[in-house]
XYZ file of C-alpha atoms in Angstrom:
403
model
C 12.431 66.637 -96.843
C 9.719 65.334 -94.193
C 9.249 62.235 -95.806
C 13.116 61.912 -96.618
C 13.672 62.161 -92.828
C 10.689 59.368 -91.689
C 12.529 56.879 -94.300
C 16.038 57.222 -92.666
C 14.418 56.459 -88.903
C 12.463 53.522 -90.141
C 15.314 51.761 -92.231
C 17.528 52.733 -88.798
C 14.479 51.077 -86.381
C 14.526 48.126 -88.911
C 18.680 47.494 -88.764
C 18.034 48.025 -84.881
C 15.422 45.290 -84.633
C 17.676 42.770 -86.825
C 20.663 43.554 -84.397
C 18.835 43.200 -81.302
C 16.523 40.482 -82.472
C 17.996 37.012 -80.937
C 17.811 38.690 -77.004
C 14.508 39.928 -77.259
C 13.695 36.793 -78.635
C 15.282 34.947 -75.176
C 13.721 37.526 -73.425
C 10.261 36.925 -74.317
C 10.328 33.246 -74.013
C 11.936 33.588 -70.235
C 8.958 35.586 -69.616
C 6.602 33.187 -70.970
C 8.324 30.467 -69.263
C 7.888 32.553 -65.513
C 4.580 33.070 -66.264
C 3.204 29.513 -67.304
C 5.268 28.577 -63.844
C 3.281 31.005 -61.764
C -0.322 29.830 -63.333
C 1.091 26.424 -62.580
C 1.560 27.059 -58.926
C -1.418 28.958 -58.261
C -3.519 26.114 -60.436
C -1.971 23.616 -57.778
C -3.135 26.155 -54.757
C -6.262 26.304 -55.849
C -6.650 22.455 -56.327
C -5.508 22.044 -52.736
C -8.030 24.134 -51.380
C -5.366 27.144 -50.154
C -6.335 30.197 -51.484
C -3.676 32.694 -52.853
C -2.849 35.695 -51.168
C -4.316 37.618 -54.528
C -7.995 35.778 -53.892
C -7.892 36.881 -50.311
C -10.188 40.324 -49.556
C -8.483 42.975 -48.179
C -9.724 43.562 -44.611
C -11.840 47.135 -44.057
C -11.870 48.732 -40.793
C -14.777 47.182 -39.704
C -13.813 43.492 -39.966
C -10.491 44.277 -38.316
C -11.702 45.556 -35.235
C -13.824 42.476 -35.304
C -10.912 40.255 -35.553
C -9.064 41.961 -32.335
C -11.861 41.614 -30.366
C -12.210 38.317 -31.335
C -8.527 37.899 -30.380
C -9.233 38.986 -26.862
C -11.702 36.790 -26.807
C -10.613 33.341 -27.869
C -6.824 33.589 -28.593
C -6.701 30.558 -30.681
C -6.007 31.237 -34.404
C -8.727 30.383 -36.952
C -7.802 27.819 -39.339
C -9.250 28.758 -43.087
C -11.790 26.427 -44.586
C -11.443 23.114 -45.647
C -11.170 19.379 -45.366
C -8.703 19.768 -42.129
C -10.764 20.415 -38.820
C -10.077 23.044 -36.574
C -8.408 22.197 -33.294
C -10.769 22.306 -30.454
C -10.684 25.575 -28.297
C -8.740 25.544 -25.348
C -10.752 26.275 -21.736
C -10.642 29.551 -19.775
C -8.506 28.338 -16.829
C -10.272 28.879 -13.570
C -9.162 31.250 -10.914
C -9.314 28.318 -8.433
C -7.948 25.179 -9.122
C -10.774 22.744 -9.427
C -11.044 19.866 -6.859
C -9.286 16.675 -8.117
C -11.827 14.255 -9.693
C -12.655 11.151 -7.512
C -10.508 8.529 -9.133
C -7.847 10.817 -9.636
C -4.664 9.835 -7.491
C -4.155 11.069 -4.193
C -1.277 13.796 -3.937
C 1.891 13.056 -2.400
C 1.739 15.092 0.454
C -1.736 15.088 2.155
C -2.693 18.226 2.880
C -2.392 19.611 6.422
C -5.273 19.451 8.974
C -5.736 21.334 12.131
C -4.802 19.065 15.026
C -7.215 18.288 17.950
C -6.440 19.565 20.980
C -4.793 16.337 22.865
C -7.260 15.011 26.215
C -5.822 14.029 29.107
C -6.871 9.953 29.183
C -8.179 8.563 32.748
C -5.876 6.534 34.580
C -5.609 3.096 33.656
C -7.223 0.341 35.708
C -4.923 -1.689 37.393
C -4.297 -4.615 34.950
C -6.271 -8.100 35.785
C -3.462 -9.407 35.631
C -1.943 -7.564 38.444
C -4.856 -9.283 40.447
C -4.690 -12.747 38.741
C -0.933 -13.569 39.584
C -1.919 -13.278 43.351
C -4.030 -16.280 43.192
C -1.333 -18.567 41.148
C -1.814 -22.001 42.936
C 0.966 -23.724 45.058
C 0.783 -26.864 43.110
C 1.954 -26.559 39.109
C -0.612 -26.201 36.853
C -0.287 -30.212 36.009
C -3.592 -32.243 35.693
C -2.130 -34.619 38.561
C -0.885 -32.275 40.848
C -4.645 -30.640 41.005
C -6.330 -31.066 44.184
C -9.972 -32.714 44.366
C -12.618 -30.867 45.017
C -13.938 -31.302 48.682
C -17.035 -30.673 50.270
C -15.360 -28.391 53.273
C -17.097 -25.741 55.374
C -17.645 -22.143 53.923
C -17.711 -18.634 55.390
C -18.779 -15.446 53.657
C -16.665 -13.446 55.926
C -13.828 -15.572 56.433
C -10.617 -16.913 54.108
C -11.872 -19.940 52.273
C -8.879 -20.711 50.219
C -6.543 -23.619 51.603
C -3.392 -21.875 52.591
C -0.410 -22.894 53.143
C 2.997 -21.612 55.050
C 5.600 -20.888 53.330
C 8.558 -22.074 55.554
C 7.275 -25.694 56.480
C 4.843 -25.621 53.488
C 2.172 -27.084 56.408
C -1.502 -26.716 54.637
C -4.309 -25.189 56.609
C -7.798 -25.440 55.865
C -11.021 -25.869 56.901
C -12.521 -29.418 57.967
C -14.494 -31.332 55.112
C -18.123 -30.087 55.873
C -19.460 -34.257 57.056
C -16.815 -34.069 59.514
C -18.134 -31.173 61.964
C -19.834 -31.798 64.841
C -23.701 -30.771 64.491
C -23.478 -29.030 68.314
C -20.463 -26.965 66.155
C -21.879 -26.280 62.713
C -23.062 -22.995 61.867
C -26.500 -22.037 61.636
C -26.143 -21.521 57.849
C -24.278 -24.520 56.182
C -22.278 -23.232 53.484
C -19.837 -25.390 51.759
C -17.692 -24.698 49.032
C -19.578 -26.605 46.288
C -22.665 -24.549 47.031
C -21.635 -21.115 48.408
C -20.846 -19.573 44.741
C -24.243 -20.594 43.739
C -25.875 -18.998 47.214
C -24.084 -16.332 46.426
C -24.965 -15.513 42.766
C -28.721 -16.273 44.103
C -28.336 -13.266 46.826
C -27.016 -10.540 44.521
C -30.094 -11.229 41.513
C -32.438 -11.635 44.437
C -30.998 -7.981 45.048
C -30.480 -6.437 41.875
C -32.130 -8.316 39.058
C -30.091 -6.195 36.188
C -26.802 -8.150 37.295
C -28.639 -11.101 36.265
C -27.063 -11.490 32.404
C -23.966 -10.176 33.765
C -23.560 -12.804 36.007
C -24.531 -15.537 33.067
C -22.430 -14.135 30.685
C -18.906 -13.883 32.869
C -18.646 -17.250 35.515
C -16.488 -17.096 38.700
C -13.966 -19.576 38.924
C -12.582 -17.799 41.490
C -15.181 -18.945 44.225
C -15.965 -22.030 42.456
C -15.405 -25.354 43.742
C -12.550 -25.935 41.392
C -11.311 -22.334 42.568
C -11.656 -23.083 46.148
C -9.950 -26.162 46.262
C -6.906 -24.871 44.912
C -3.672 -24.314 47.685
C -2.379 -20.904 48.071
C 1.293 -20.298 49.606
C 0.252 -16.278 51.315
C 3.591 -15.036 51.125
C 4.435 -15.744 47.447
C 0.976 -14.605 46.666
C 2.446 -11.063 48.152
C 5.491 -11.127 46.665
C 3.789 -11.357 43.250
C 1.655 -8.771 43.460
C 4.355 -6.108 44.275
C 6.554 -7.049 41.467
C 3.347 -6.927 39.095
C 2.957 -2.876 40.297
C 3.322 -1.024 37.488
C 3.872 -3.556 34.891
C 2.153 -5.542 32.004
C 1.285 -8.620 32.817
C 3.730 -10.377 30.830
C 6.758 -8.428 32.359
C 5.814 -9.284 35.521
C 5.761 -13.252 34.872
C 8.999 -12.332 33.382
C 10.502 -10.911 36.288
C 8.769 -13.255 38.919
C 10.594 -16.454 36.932
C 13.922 -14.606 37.276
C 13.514 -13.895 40.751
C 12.770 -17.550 41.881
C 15.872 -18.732 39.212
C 17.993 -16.316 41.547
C 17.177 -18.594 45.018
C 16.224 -22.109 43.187
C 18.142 -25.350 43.699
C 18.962 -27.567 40.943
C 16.666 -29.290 40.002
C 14.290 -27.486 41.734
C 10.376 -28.545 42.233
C 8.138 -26.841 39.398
C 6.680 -25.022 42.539
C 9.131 -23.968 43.961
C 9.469 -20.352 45.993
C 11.765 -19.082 47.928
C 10.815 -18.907 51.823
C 11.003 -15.586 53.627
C 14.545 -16.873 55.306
C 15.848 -17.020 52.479
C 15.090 -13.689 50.863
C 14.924 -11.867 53.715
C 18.813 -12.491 54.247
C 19.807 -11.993 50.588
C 21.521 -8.170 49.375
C 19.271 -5.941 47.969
C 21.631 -5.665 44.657
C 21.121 -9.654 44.391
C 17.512 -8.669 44.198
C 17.386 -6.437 41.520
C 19.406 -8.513 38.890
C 16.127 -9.854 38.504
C 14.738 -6.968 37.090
C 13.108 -5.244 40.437
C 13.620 -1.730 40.999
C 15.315 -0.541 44.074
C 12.187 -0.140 46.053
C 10.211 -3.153 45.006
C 13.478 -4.683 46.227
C 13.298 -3.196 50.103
C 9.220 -3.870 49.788
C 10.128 -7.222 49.004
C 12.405 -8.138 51.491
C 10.898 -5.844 54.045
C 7.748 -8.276 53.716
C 9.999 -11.162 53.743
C 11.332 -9.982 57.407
C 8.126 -9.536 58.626
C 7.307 -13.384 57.830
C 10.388 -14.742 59.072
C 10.413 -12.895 62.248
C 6.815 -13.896 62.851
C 4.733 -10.655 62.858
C 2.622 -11.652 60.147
C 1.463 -15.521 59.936
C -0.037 -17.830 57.848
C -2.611 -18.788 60.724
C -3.569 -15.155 61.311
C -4.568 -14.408 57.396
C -6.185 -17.410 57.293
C -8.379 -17.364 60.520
C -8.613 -13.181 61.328
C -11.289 -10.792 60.666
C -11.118 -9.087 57.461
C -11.067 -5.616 59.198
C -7.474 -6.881 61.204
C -5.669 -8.463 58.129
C -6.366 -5.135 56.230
C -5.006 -3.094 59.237
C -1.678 -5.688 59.573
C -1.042 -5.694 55.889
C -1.079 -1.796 54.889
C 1.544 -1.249 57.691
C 3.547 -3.190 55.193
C 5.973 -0.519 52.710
C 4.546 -1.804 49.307
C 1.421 -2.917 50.023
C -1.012 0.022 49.446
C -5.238 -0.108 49.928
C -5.873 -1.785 46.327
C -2.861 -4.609 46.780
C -4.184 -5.488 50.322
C -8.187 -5.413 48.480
C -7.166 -7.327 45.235
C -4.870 -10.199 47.776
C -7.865 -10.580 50.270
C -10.272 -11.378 47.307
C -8.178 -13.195 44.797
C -5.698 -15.174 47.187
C -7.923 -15.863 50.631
C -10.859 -15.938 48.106
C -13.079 -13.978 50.853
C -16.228 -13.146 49.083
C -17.378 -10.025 50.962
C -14.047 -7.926 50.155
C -15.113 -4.850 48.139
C -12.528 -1.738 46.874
C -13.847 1.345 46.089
C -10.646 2.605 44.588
C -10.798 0.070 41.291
C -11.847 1.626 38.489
C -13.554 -1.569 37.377
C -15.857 -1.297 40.220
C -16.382 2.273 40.103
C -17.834 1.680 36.021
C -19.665 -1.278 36.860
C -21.688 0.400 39.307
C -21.774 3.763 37.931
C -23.495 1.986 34.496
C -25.843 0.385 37.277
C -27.571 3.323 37.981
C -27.479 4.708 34.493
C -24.627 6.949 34.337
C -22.924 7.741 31.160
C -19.509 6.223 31.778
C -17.631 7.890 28.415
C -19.060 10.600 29.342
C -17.652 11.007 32.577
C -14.054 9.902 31.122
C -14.152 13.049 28.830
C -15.311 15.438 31.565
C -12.035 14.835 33.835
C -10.169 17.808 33.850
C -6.200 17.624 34.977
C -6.586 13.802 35.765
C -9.210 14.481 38.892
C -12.093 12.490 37.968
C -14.101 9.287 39.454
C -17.014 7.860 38.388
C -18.479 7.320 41.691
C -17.823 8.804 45.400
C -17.005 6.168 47.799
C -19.277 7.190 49.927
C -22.169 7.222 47.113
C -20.322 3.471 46.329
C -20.356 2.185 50.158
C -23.840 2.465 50.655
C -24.949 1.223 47.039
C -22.685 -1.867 48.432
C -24.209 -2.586 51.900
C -27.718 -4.143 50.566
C -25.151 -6.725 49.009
C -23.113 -7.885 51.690
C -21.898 -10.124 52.482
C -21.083 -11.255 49.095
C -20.126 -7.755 48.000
C-alpha cells in the first residue's frame, strides 16, 4: 500500500514539473543573466583599482577610535589607494593673522597711527624780502639808467647811499673823494670802492670763524655797485610798510597797484608818488590797492609828515644814527625792526645792528656754539630767543663800527 502511495506522488511531482517547466526555465536563465552582470561589474571595479564594498574589512573597535581621532586631528578625508594623489592637507589657520608678505600689496586703508603731539613752530623771520624792497633803486633796473660807480667819500657811521627827495627829486650825496680839501678830509680815508673791503678785513681780523662765511655770501649791498645806486627815502618807507606781513611777491603786487592808483599816463618807469600827493588822497582810494585799513593811515600818516616837513631828506641823510632812529619810531607803522632793516638796507649805514632779527640772533648764537634746533624745540608757548640782547650787545661792540 506504501509503495502504491510513493508511485502516485512521484507520477503527480513528474506532471507538476512538465506543467511548470517553461517558467522555471525563464527563471533560471534571469538569474544567470543577473549574476554574470554582477561578476561583470565587480570584474570592471576591480580593474579600476576601486575596491567593492564586499573586499573592504569591517572596522573593529580599535581602528575606529583611531579613525575619530584622526578626524580631530586632520579633518581632511583620506582618499583610498591608487594612481590618483591625495590632495595636499590644508594648514591649521593661525590665531593671529600673519603679517602680509613683503611684495604683497599694500591694503586700502593704511592702518591708523598715533599722532604726534603738534609743536608750537618759532616765529618766522621777517622775510628778506621785506628788507630787500627798501633798497629798490630810484632809477629802473635798465643797464643805461645805472649810475657809474664813483670814487666818493665814505663814513662807517654815516648814510652812504645817494639819496634823493622825493618832491623835487634833488640828489644828495657825498663829494667824489679827489674833490675834498686835504685841510677837510678825515683822518681815515674811506671811499666807497674800498670801505666794503676795510670792512670785511675788520670783522676776520676780529673773529676769524666769519671768515668762509664772508667768502661764501658777498655784499652787494655796501659794494661799490651797491653804493652808487640812488635811493628816493620816502618810497623806500612806503615799501617796507606795505611788505609787513606779506610774502614777498604780494607785496610787489600791491606796491605796483598802489603807484598805478597816482601814475600819469605814460608815466616814467620810476615813477612814485610824492608825499603831496598821497598825503591828500582818501584813505578808501588807498586801500583799492590792496592795503589794509591801517597800513593805509601808516601810509599816509608818513606821507604828512614829509610834506609838512618834519622829517627830511637832508636830515636822514646827514643825522646821527641814534636821532634818525628816535624821529622815525615816532612814526605809526614804523616799529624797531622797520626803522633797523631801512637804516641798513636804504641809507646803507654799515654799523646798524638789530637785535630783534631772528637772523642775527642764529648767526651769532651758532658763533659761540649753541645748538640752534635745539633751542627752536625748547620754546614753550612761543617765548623763546636764541640770544638775550644784552648777551647780543656786548658780543657786538668788539665789531663796531661795521656791526
Amino acid at each position: 500500500m506504501s509503495s502504491r502511495r510513493s508511485a502516485r506522488l512521484s507520477a503527480a511531482s513528474v506532471r507538476a514539473e512538465q506543467d511548470a517547466g517553461p517558467a522555471t526555465t525563464v527563471a533560471k536563465a534571469a538569474k544567470n543573466i543577473n549574476r554574470a552582470t554582477t561578476k561583470s561589474a565587480s570584474a570592471r571595479k576591480v580593474k579600476s583599482g576601486a575596491p567593492s564594498d564586499s573586499d573592504l574589512p569591517l572596522p573593529t573597535k580599535t581602528s575606529a577610535s583611531r579613525k575619530r581621532k584622526t578626524v580631530l586631528e586632520d579633518p581632511s578625508p583620506e582618499l583610498p589607494s591608487g594612481d590618483g594623489e591625495a590632495p595636499p592637507k590644508k594648514k591649521k589657520t593661525a590665531a593671529k593673522a600673519s603679517k602680509p608678505a613683503v611684495n604683497d600689496a599694500p591694503p586700502a586703508t593704511p592702518p591708523r597711527t598715533k599722532s604726534k603731539a603738534k609743536t608750537i613752530l618759532p616765529p618766522i623771520t621777517p622775510t628778506p624780502a621785506a628788507a630787500t624792497i627798501m633798497s629798490d633803486p630810484y632809477n629802473p633796473d635798465d643797464s643805461d639808467a645805472q649810475p657809474v660807480p664813483l670814487d666818493r667819500l665814505a663814513l662807517p657811521l654815516g648814510t652812504n647811499a645817494p639819496l634823493v627827495t622825493p618832491e623835487t627829486h634833488r640828489l644828495i650825496t657825498r663829494p667824489p673823494l679827489d674833490s675834498i680839501s686835504p685841510s677837510k678830509a678825515p683822518a681815515i680815508k674811506l671811499s666807497t670802492t674800498d670801505i666794503l673791503s676795510k670792512a670785511l678785513e675788520h670783522l676776520i681780523k676780529i673773529e676769524p670763524k666769519l671768515k668762509p662765511v664772508i667768502e661764501r655770501y658777498p655784499c652787494r649791498i655796501f659794494s661799490p655797485e651797491g653804493l652808487a645806486e640812488e635811493i628816493d627815502p620816502f618810497q623806500a618807507l612806503v615799501s617796507g610798510i606795505i611788505s609787513q606781513q606779506v610774502s614777498g611777491a604780494a607785496a610787489s603786487s600791491i606796491k605796483a597797484k598802489f603807484i598805478a592808483l597816482f601814475a600819469p599816463s605814460p608815466a616814467p618807469s620810476n615813477y612814485f608818488p610824492p608825499p603831496s600827493v598821497i598825503s591828500a588822497a582818501e584813505i578808501p582810494l588807498l586801500r583799492t590797492a590792496g592795503l589794509s585799513q591801517r597800513k593805509a593811515e601808516y601810509i599816509q600818516g608818513l606821507a604828512s609828515a614829509f610834506h609838512s616837513g618834519s622829517l627830511t631828506t637832508e636830515f636822514l641823510f646827514s643825522a646821527p644814527y641814534e636821532e634818525v632812529f628816535e624821529e622815525l619810531i615816532k612814526i605809526r607803522g614804523l616799529g624797531r625792526w622797520s626803522v633797523e632793516m631801512f637804516a641798513c638796507f636804504a641809507l646803507k649805514r654799515l654799523d646798524v645792528f638789530s637785535t630783534g632779527d631772528l637772523g642775527v640772533q642764529r648767526g651769532m648764537a651758532r658763533l659761540i656754539g649753541k645748538d640752534v634746533e635745539k633751542l627752536k624745540k625748547g620754546g614753550k608757548g612761543g617765548k623763546w630767543k636764541y640770544m638775550g640782547e644784552k648777551e647780543m650787545e656786548e658780543m657786538a661792540e668788539k665789531f663796531s663800527p661795521y656791526r
